PDB file of C-alpha atoms in Angstrom:
ATOM      1  CA  MET Q   1      33.874   4.216  13.889  1.00 69.00           C
ATOM      2  CA  ASN Q   2      32.258   6.051  11.016  1.00 83.00           C
ATOM      3  CA  GLN Q   3      31.449   3.069   9.130  1.00 88.00           C
ATOM      4  CA  PRO Q   4      28.537   3.436   6.694  1.00 91.00           C
ATOM      5  CA  ASN Q   5      25.611   0.967   7.170  1.00 94.00           C
ATOM      6  CA  TRP Q   6      25.169  -1.540   4.543  1.00 96.00           C
ATOM      7  CA  ASP Q   7      22.363   0.318   2.542  1.00 96.00           C
ATOM      8  CA  ASP Q   8      24.479   3.525   2.627  1.00 95.00           C
ATOM      9  CA  TYR Q   9      27.399   1.547   1.394  1.00 96.00           C
ATOM     10  CA  PHE Q  10      25.563  -0.169  -1.553  1.00 98.00           C
ATOM     11  CA  VAL Q  11      23.673   3.016  -2.707  1.00 97.00           C
ATOM     12  CA  LYS Q  12      26.975   4.773  -2.892  1.00 96.00           C
ATOM     13  CA  ILE Q  13      28.215   2.006  -4.898  1.00 98.00           C
ATOM     14  CA  THR Q  14      25.164   2.004  -6.964  1.00 98.00           C
ATOM     15  CA  GLN Q  15      25.855   5.585  -7.867  1.00 97.00           C
ATOM     16  CA  ASP Q  16      29.333   5.071  -8.941  1.00 97.00           C
ATOM     17  CA  VAL Q  17      27.987   2.239 -11.317  1.00 98.00           C
ATOM     18  CA  SER Q  18      25.590   4.761 -12.846  1.00 97.00           C
ATOM     19  CA  ASP Q  19      28.547   6.888 -13.760  1.00 96.00           C
ATOM     20  CA  ARG Q  20      29.251   4.345 -16.488  1.00 95.00           C
ATOM     21  CA  ALA Q  21      25.797   4.853 -18.133  1.00 95.00           C
ATOM     22  CA  THR Q  22      25.618   6.294 -21.521  1.00 93.00           C
ATOM     23  CA  CYS Q  23      21.827   7.392 -21.599  1.00 92.00           C
ATOM     24  CA  VAL Q  24      21.621  10.958 -22.535  1.00 90.00           C
ATOM     25  CA  LYS Q  25      18.387  11.414 -20.484  1.00 89.00           C
ATOM     26  CA  ARG Q  26      19.160   9.676 -17.138  1.00 92.00           C
ATOM     27  CA  LYS Q  27      22.284   7.963 -15.599  1.00 95.00           C
ATOM     28  CA  VAL Q  28      21.050   4.736 -13.739  1.00 97.00           C
ATOM     29  CA  GLY Q  29      22.988   2.072 -11.929  1.00 98.00           C
ATOM     30  CA  ALA Q  30      21.951  -1.262 -10.245  1.00 98.00           C
ATOM     31  CA  ILE Q  31      23.656  -3.703  -8.151  1.00 98.00           C
ATOM     32  CA  ILE Q  32      22.327  -7.131  -7.059  1.00 98.00           C
ATOM     33  CA  VAL Q  33      23.495  -8.161  -3.484  1.00 98.00           C
ATOM     34  CA  LYS Q  34      23.059 -11.270  -1.548  1.00 98.00           C
ATOM     35  CA  ASP Q  35      24.507 -12.034   1.869  1.00 97.00           C
ATOM     36  CA  LYS Q  36      26.375  -8.442   1.806  1.00 97.00           C
ATOM     37  CA  ARG Q  37      28.243  -9.547  -1.423  1.00 98.00           C
ATOM     38  CA  ILE Q  38      27.819  -7.880  -4.771  1.00 98.00           C
ATOM     39  CA  LEU Q  39      26.748 -10.437  -7.282  1.00 98.00           C
ATOM     40  CA  ALA Q  40      26.206  -8.311 -10.556  1.00 98.00           C
ATOM     41  CA  THR Q  41      26.045  -4.722 -11.486  1.00 98.00           C
ATOM     42  CA  GLY Q  42      24.425  -2.906 -14.373  1.00 98.00           C
ATOM     43  CA  TYR Q  43      23.995   0.509 -15.993  1.00 97.00           C
ATOM     44  CA  ASN Q  44      21.780   1.796 -18.701  1.00 96.00           C
ATOM     45  CA  GLY Q  45      23.200   1.909 -22.094  1.00 95.00           C
ATOM     46  CA  ALA Q  46      23.076   0.312 -25.491  1.00 94.00           C
ATOM     47  CA  PRO Q  47      23.714  -3.476 -26.055  1.00 95.00           C
ATOM     48  CA  LYS Q  48      27.360  -4.524 -26.311  1.00 92.00           C
ATOM     49  CA  GLY Q  49      28.948  -3.670 -29.718  1.00 94.00           C
ATOM     50  CA  PHE Q  50      26.159  -1.130 -30.527  1.00 95.00           C
ATOM     51  CA  LYS Q  51      26.813   2.634 -30.637  1.00 94.00           C
ATOM     52  CA  HIS Q  52      25.595   4.633 -27.681  1.00 91.00           C
ATOM     53  CA  CYS Q  53      22.831   7.121 -27.639  1.00 90.00           C
ATOM     54  CA  GLU Q  54      25.577   9.834 -26.987  1.00 88.00           C
ATOM     55  CA  GLU Q  55      26.627   9.128 -30.402  1.00 92.00           C
ATOM     56  CA  THR Q  56      23.598   8.257 -32.287  1.00 93.00           C
ATOM     57  CA  GLY Q  57      21.028  10.538 -30.397  1.00 93.00           C
ATOM     58  CA  CYS Q  58      18.148   9.668 -28.240  1.00 93.00           C
ATOM     59  CA  ILE Q  59      15.031   8.157 -30.122  1.00 92.00           C
ATOM     60  CA  ARG Q  60      12.890   9.072 -27.127  1.00 92.00           C
ATOM     61  CA  LYS Q  61      13.892  12.682 -27.029  1.00 92.00           C
ATOM     62  CA  GLU Q  62      13.326  12.877 -30.682  1.00 93.00           C
ATOM     63  CA  MET Q  63       9.845  11.392 -30.747  1.00 93.00           C
ATOM     64  CA  GLY Q  64       9.035  13.374 -27.472  1.00 94.00           C
ATOM     65  CA  ILE Q  65       8.211  10.406 -25.276  1.00 93.00           C
ATOM     66  CA  PRO Q  66       7.709  11.241 -21.672  1.00 91.00           C
ATOM     67  CA  SER Q  67       9.585   9.324 -18.881  1.00 88.00           C
ATOM     68  CA  GLY Q  68       7.793   6.122 -17.680  1.00 87.00           C
ATOM     69  CA  GLN Q  69       6.059   5.470 -21.009  1.00 89.00           C
ATOM     70  CA  ARG Q  70       6.829   3.147 -24.162  1.00 91.00           C
ATOM     71  CA  HIS Q  71       9.967   1.783 -22.545  1.00 86.00           C
ATOM     72  CA  GLU Q  72      10.370  -0.575 -25.831  1.00 88.00           C
ATOM     73  CA  LEU Q  73      11.143   2.682 -27.886  1.00 91.00           C
ATOM     74  CA  CYS Q  74      14.887   2.816 -26.639  1.00 92.00           C
ATOM     75  CA  ARG Q  75      18.318   1.553 -28.060  1.00 92.00           C
ATOM     76  CA  GLY Q  76      19.390   1.100 -24.335  1.00 94.00           C
ATOM     77  CA  LEU Q  77      18.730  -1.694 -21.782  1.00 96.00           C
ATOM     78  CA  HIS Q  78      17.821  -0.398 -18.351  1.00 96.00           C
ATOM     79  CA  ALA Q  79      20.378  -0.908 -15.382  1.00 98.00           C
ATOM     80  CA  GLU Q  80      18.370  -3.377 -13.731  1.00 98.00           C
ATOM     81  CA  GLN Q  81      18.058  -5.594 -16.933  1.00 98.00           C
ATOM     82  CA  ASN Q  82      21.791  -5.293 -17.520  1.00 98.00           C
ATOM     83  CA  ALA Q  83      22.396  -6.454 -14.058  1.00 98.00           C
ATOM     84  CA  ILE Q  84      20.056  -9.485 -14.282  1.00 98.00           C
ATOM     85  CA  ILE Q  85      21.596 -10.288 -17.637  1.00 98.00           C
ATOM     86  CA  GLN Q  86      25.053 -10.124 -16.149  1.00 98.00           C
ATOM     87  CA  ALA Q  87      24.203 -12.547 -13.519  1.00 98.00           C
ATOM     88  CA  ALA Q  88      22.646 -14.904 -15.962  1.00 97.00           C
ATOM     89  CA  VAL Q  89      25.503 -14.835 -18.366  1.00 97.00           C
ATOM     90  CA  TYR Q  90      28.099 -15.599 -15.674  1.00 97.00           C
ATOM     91  CA  GLY Q  91      25.817 -18.298 -13.991  1.00 98.00           C
ATOM     92  CA  VAL Q  92      25.361 -16.325 -10.723  1.00 98.00           C
ATOM     93  CA  GLU Q  93      22.340 -17.178  -8.623  1.00 98.00           C
ATOM     94  CA  ILE Q  94      20.405 -14.372  -7.658  1.00 98.00           C
ATOM     95  CA  GLU Q  95      17.103 -15.773  -6.383  1.00 98.00           C
ATOM     96  CA  GLY Q  96      16.641 -14.246  -2.927  1.00 98.00           C
ATOM     97  CA  ALA Q  97      18.818 -11.272  -3.376  1.00 98.00           C
ATOM     98  CA  THR Q  98      18.533  -7.507  -2.954  1.00 98.00           C
ATOM     99  CA  ILE Q  99      18.611  -5.262  -5.811  1.00 98.00           C
ATOM    100  CA  TYR Q 100      19.888  -1.419  -5.342  1.00 98.00           C
ATOM    101  CA  CYS Q 101      18.814   1.211  -7.818  1.00 98.00           C
ATOM    102  CA  ASN Q 102      19.095   4.927  -8.437  1.00 95.00           C
ATOM    103  CA  TYR Q 103      15.435   5.072  -9.408  1.00 96.00           C
ATOM    104  CA  GLN Q 104      12.285   2.991  -8.971  1.00 97.00           C
ATOM    105  CA  PRO Q 105      12.497   0.451 -11.658  1.00 97.00           C
ATOM    106  CA  CYS Q 106      10.135   0.407 -14.595  1.00 95.00           C
ATOM    107  CA  VAL Q 107       7.408  -2.137 -15.054  1.00 95.00           C
ATOM    108  CA  ILE Q 108       9.717  -4.365 -17.645  1.00 96.00           C
ATOM    109  CA  CYS Q 109      12.352  -4.395 -15.184  1.00 97.00           C
ATOM    110  CA  VAL Q 110       9.976  -5.100 -12.140  1.00 98.00           C
ATOM    111  CA  LYS Q 111       8.682  -7.861 -14.115  1.00 98.00           C
ATOM    112  CA  MET Q 112      12.220  -9.279 -14.608  1.00 98.00           C
ATOM    113  CA  MET Q 113      12.908  -8.921 -10.914  1.00 98.00           C
ATOM    114  CA  ILE Q 114       9.854 -10.834  -9.947  1.00 98.00           C
ATOM    115  CA  ASN Q 115      10.671 -13.903 -12.321  1.00 98.00           C
ATOM    116  CA  ALA Q 116      14.295 -13.762 -11.114  1.00 98.00           C
ATOM    117  CA  GLY Q 117      13.421 -14.304  -7.590  1.00 98.00           C
ATOM    118  CA  ILE Q 118      14.451 -10.816  -6.141  1.00 98.00           C
ATOM    119  CA  LYS Q 119      13.213 -10.567  -2.673  1.00 98.00           C
ATOM    120  CA  LYS Q 120      13.954  -6.854  -1.838  1.00 98.00           C
ATOM    121  CA  LEU Q 121      14.231  -3.718  -3.846  1.00 98.00           C
ATOM    122  CA  VAL Q 122      15.911  -0.551  -2.540  1.00 98.00           C
ATOM    123  CA  TYR Q 123      15.692   2.537  -4.542  1.00 97.00           C
ATOM    124  CA  VAL Q 124      16.652   6.102  -4.187  1.00 96.00           C
ATOM    125  CA  GLY Q 125      14.800   8.339  -6.682  1.00 95.00           C
ATOM    126  CA  GLY Q 126      10.947   7.956  -8.022  1.00 93.00           C
ATOM    127  CA  TYR Q 127      10.030   7.171 -11.680  1.00 91.00           C
ATOM    128  CA  PRO Q 128       6.597   7.937 -13.142  1.00 90.00           C
ATOM    129  CA  ASP Q 129       5.577   4.155 -13.831  1.00 92.00           C
ATOM    130  CA  GLU Q 130       2.148   3.491 -12.097  1.00 94.00           C
ATOM    131  CA  LEU Q 131       1.744  -0.143 -13.514  1.00 95.00           C
ATOM    132  CA  ALA Q 132       5.361  -0.832 -11.843  1.00 96.00           C
ATOM    133  CA  GLN Q 133       4.150   0.522  -8.598  1.00 96.00           C
ATOM    134  CA  LYS Q 134       1.097  -1.552  -8.739  1.00 97.00           C
ATOM    135  CA  MET Q 135       3.033  -4.700  -9.553  1.00 97.00           C
ATOM    136  CA  LEU Q 136       5.565  -4.189  -6.836  1.00 97.00           C
ATOM    137  CA  LYS Q 137       2.606  -3.714  -4.452  1.00 97.00           C
ATOM    138  CA  GLU Q 138       1.165  -6.974  -5.756  1.00 97.00           C
ATOM    139  CA  SER Q 139       4.628  -8.674  -5.612  1.00 97.00           C
ATOM    140  CA  LYS Q 140       6.252 -10.320  -2.769  1.00 95.00           C
ATOM    141  CA  ILE Q 141       9.293  -8.171  -3.206  1.00 98.00           C
ATOM    142  CA  GLN Q 142       9.932  -5.975  -0.077  1.00 98.00           C
ATOM    143  CA  VAL Q 143      10.349  -2.329  -1.377  1.00 98.00           C
ATOM    144  CA  VAL Q 144      12.304   0.300   0.445  1.00 97.00           C
ATOM    145  CA  LYS Q 145      12.533   3.768  -0.559  1.00 96.00           C
ATOM    146  CA  TYR Q 146      16.046   4.704   0.609  1.00 96.00           C
ATOM    147  CA  GLU Q 147      16.163   8.189   2.260  1.00 89.00           C
ATOM    148  CA  GLU Q 148      19.416   9.977   1.246  1.00 73.00           C
ATOM    149  CA  LYS Q 149      21.847  10.664   4.052  1.00 65.00           C
ATOM    150  CA  LYS Q 150      25.075  12.768   3.871  1.00 57.00           C
ATOM    151  CA  VAL Q 151      27.547   9.857   3.734  1.00 49.00           C
ATOM    152  CA  LYS Q 152      31.092  10.731   4.644  1.00 53.00           C
ATOM    153  CA  ILE Q 153      33.795   9.517   2.298  1.00 48.00           C
TER     154      ILE Q 153
END
């Protein structure tokens, strides 16, 4: 049987979720999973009802802000934020869950994950945010850097 393991499966879905992202710099997806069930998804983009950066332009690009810095200077929400917000809006309990992300989360997302009770983070690509890395080490979140494998579809 050529069935993917659970991490392969959820990482692939996270990539599919990122296809909805409207950020012009980086497409990011996140899914929150508990007991092998997807509880919430999120991708990066402007708040609902707002024009996307694809239409308005990227504030961060215009200001020359490097990745991993000044997260507040952006029209969009991060994928992890949107997944946590989606769970809250629909009353879905995410304490004790695992979050899968295309990239290591920023410090703002890490703080939200800690307070939401996320117990495990699986991410694929790195992100240049040293404070996020330090806070993850200090937290009780189990952190797994996913090693990409060729998954047959």
